[in-house]
Amino acid sequence: MSTAVAGDPSGCSQLGAELRSRAATLLALHTEVVEQQRGSGRSRRRDHLDPLLVERDRATLEAVAVRLDAAGAALQRYAQELAAMGQEAQRIERAARAAGLELDGLRVVEPWGVAAPDTARARLEAMPDLQRRSERLASQVARARGSLRRSLEGGRDELERTAAGVRGSLG
């Protein structure tokens, strides 16, 4: 038997929390840059800051922080979904075992070997419902992973555009 729903909810949640923490740090830097830009900052560098560079840095910090926070939030949502889906997989697996069946990934199968006629009939009666539950779970897993992938890819694309803009403003 293989793990029905692969993934590490705890690891996803921890990574999400770390990304969100880094985003908060960047937002604090963003606030400092804005204060410096307004002339209310306490930095000794304030008099030497080029307003265009400050604006670029402010916009870059904000864009990166927003994307990190969004990625962290997406990972934390996924971690919650993954944990719930893992619990559902365990419930399906227990129900399959109780019916004399096995869960192979997210497919309900009969174990190898000869079964008494009553056992074989009970397995056949239980299999359709368990397989529907398993297919529903497989669909949930695919949707959750797709949503996470789209969120992270969108963030990556936005960060690539931000990086290109910064490189363009330097040259």
Tab-separated table of C-alpha atoms in Angstrom:
chain	number	residue	atom	x	y	z
A	1	MET	CA	0.000	0.000	0.000
A	2	SER	CA	1.202	3.489	-0.794
A	3	THR	CA	0.423	6.725	0.985
A	4	ALA	CA	-2.908	7.903	-0.387
A	5	VAL	CA	-2.294	11.642	-0.007
A	6	ALA	CA	1.384	12.504	-0.231
A	7	GLY	CA	2.617	15.645	1.454
A	8	ASP	CA	3.750	17.135	4.716
A	9	PRO	CA	1.145	19.485	6.207
A	10	SER	CA	3.478	20.509	9.023
A	11	GLY	CA	6.337	21.342	6.668
A	12	CYS	CA	4.045	23.309	4.323
A	13	SER	CA	2.644	25.249	7.262
A	14	GLN	CA	6.102	26.011	8.664
A	15	LEU	CA	7.363	27.194	5.286
A	16	GLY	CA	4.253	29.338	4.885
A	17	ALA	CA	4.786	30.865	8.323
A	18	GLU	CA	8.439	31.590	7.526
A	19	LEU	CA	7.521	33.293	4.245
A	20	ARG	CA	4.901	35.389	6.002
A	21	SER	CA	7.404	36.336	8.710
A	22	ARG	CA	9.898	37.436	6.055
A	23	ALA	CA	7.125	39.424	4.373
A	24	ALA	CA	6.412	41.210	7.659
A	25	THR	CA	10.109	42.071	7.980
A	26	LEU	CA	10.123	43.486	4.461
A	27	LEU	CA	6.974	45.496	5.168
A	28	ALA	CA	8.710	46.976	8.217
A	29	LEU	CA	11.621	47.954	5.949
A	30	HIS	CA	9.076	49.337	3.491
A	31	THR	CA	7.658	51.559	6.230
A	32	GLU	CA	11.150	52.761	7.098
A	33	VAL	CA	11.868	53.611	3.466
A	34	VAL	CA	8.573	55.504	3.174
A	35	GLU	CA	9.384	57.452	6.344
A	36	GLN	CA	12.822	58.271	4.983
A	37	GLN	CA	11.265	59.374	1.719
A	38	ARG	CA	8.943	61.715	3.600
A	39	GLY	CA	11.869	63.108	5.555
A	40	SER	CA	10.575	61.871	8.895
A	41	GLY	CA	13.039	58.983	9.187
A	42	ARG	CA	15.917	59.073	11.610
A	43	SER	CA	18.440	57.633	9.191
A	44	ARG	CA	21.672	59.527	8.655
A	45	ARG	CA	21.429	58.458	5.012
A	46	ARG	CA	18.228	60.467	4.489
A	47	ASP	CA	20.029	63.479	2.996
A	48	HIS	CA	21.920	61.287	0.554
A	49	LEU	CA	18.980	59.305	-0.821
A	50	ASP	CA	18.022	59.766	-4.446
A	51	PRO	CA	14.201	60.074	-4.500
A	52	LEU	CA	13.961	57.847	-7.604
A	53	LEU	CA	15.981	55.105	-5.943
A	54	VAL	CA	13.915	55.377	-2.788
A	55	GLU	CA	10.698	55.034	-4.799
A	56	ARG	CA	12.089	52.034	-6.682
A	57	ASP	CA	13.257	50.412	-3.445
A	58	ARG	CA	9.920	51.127	-1.782
A	59	ALA	CA	7.976	49.619	-4.672
A	60	THR	CA	10.293	46.610	-4.836
A	61	LEU	CA	10.063	45.955	-1.102
A	62	GLU	CA	6.295	46.233	-1.219
A	63	ALA	CA	5.961	43.923	-4.239
A	64	VAL	CA	8.248	41.272	-2.753
A	65	ALA	CA	6.581	41.455	0.661
A	66	VAL	CA	3.102	41.136	-0.823
A	67	ARG	CA	4.113	38.127	-2.922
A	68	LEU	CA	5.904	36.417	-0.020
A	69	ASP	CA	2.879	36.914	2.192
A	70	ALA	CA	0.557	35.578	-0.503
A	71	ALA	CA	2.788	32.540	-1.063
A	72	GLY	CA	2.949	31.904	2.678
A	73	ALA	CA	-0.818	32.189	2.990
A	74	ALA	CA	-1.295	29.797	0.046
A	75	LEU	CA	1.060	27.265	1.637
A	76	GLN	CA	-0.728	27.517	4.974
A	77	ARG	CA	-4.135	27.018	3.297
A	78	TYR	CA	-2.727	24.041	1.431
A	79	ALA	CA	-1.318	22.609	4.664
A	80	GLN	CA	-4.773	22.754	6.257
A	81	GLU	CA	-6.364	21.136	3.200
A	82	LEU	CA	-3.618	18.506	3.068
A	83	ALA	CA	-4.150	17.586	6.717
A	84	ALA	CA	-7.911	17.272	6.203
A	85	MET	CA	-7.421	15.206	3.051
A	86	GLY	CA	-4.963	12.941	4.862
A	87	GLN	CA	-7.533	12.325	7.589
A	88	GLU	CA	-10.179	11.502	4.984
A	89	ALA	CA	-7.759	9.069	3.318
A	90	GLN	CA	-7.261	7.363	6.688
A	91	ARG	CA	-11.031	7.088	7.164
A	92	ILE	CA	-11.416	5.572	3.703
A	93	GLU	CA	-8.555	3.182	4.390
A	94	ARG	CA	-10.112	2.051	7.693
A	95	ALA	CA	-13.476	1.532	5.997
A	96	ALA	CA	-11.810	-0.424	3.197
A	97	ARG	CA	-9.988	-2.651	5.687
A	98	ALA	CA	-13.225	-3.234	7.581
A	99	ALA	CA	-14.794	-4.377	4.305
A	100	GLY	CA	-11.840	-6.677	3.567
A	101	LEU	CA	-10.469	-4.330	0.888
A	102	GLU	CA	-7.278	-2.343	0.502
A	103	LEU	CA	-6.423	1.180	-0.566
A	104	ASP	CA	-3.671	1.360	-3.194
A	105	GLY	CA	-2.944	5.044	-3.490
A	106	LEU	CA	-6.476	6.318	-3.965
A	107	ARG	CA	-7.764	3.173	-5.641
A	108	VAL	CA	-9.834	0.635	-3.723
A	109	VAL	CA	-8.728	-2.920	-4.568
A	110	GLU	CA	-9.358	-6.458	-3.432
A	111	PRO	CA	-6.406	-8.119	-1.725
A	112	TRP	CA	-4.695	-11.022	-3.446
A	113	GLY	CA	-5.868	-14.448	-2.553
A	114	VAL	CA	-8.921	-16.612	-2.390
A	115	ALA	CA	-11.939	-15.299	-0.495
A	116	ALA	CA	-15.006	-17.096	0.759
A	117	PRO	CA	-18.156	-16.350	-1.273
A	118	ASP	CA	-19.708	-14.225	1.522
A	119	THR	CA	-16.497	-12.232	1.890
A	120	ALA	CA	-16.229	-11.709	-1.882
A	121	ARG	CA	-19.880	-10.530	-2.047
A	122	ALA	CA	-19.393	-8.113	0.878
A	123	ARG	CA	-16.281	-6.694	-0.793
A	124	LEU	CA	-18.107	-6.168	-4.074
A	125	GLU	CA	-20.967	-4.424	-2.304
A	126	ALA	CA	-18.666	-2.101	-0.346
A	127	MET	CA	-16.276	-1.273	-3.197
A	128	PRO	CA	-18.400	1.202	-5.251
A	129	ASP	CA	-19.109	3.525	-2.311
A	130	LEU	CA	-15.511	3.416	-1.110
A	131	GLN	CA	-14.223	4.025	-4.632
A	132	ARG	CA	-16.547	7.051	-5.040
A	133	ARG	CA	-15.268	8.482	-1.763
A	134	SER	CA	-11.718	7.849	-2.887
A	135	GLU	CA	-12.307	9.489	-6.270
A	136	ARG	CA	-13.863	12.509	-4.575
A	137	LEU	CA	-10.767	12.749	-2.410
A	138	ALA	CA	-8.492	12.440	-5.461
A	139	SER	CA	-10.394	15.322	-7.044
A	140	GLN	CA	-9.963	17.438	-3.903
A	141	VAL	CA	-6.241	16.672	-3.857
A	142	ALA	CA	-5.893	17.698	-7.508
A	143	ARG	CA	-7.833	20.935	-6.972
A	144	ALA	CA	-5.803	21.862	-3.877
A	145	ARG	CA	-2.489	21.178	-5.600
A	146	GLY	CA	-3.588	23.033	-8.720
A	147	SER	CA	-4.648	26.049	-6.682
A	148	LEU	CA	-1.338	26.091	-4.814
A	149	ARG	CA	0.630	25.698	-8.043
A	150	ARG	CA	-1.271	28.553	-9.750
A	151	SER	CA	-0.774	30.822	-6.741
A	152	LEU	CA	2.951	30.121	-6.518
A	153	GLU	CA	3.494	30.380	-10.273
A	154	GLY	CA	1.619	33.695	-10.358
A	155	GLY	CA	3.823	34.971	-7.548
A	156	ARG	CA	6.942	33.796	-9.324
A	157	ASP	CA	5.878	35.574	-12.508
A	158	GLU	CA	5.166	38.779	-10.624
A	159	LEU	CA	8.529	38.618	-8.834
A	160	GLU	CA	10.275	38.034	-12.169
A	161	ARG	CA	8.597	41.180	-13.548
A	162	THR	CA	9.637	43.117	-10.437
A	163	ALA	CA	13.225	41.892	-10.774
A	164	ALA	CA	13.270	42.810	-14.471
A	165	GLY	CA	12.002	46.287	-13.597
A	166	VAL	CA	14.727	46.741	-11.008
A	167	ARG	CA	17.400	45.529	-13.434
A	168	GLY	CA	16.021	47.896	-16.078
A	169	SER	CA	16.135	50.877	-13.741
A	170	LEU	CA	19.765	50.150	-12.856
A	171	GLY	CA	21.005	50.024	-16.432
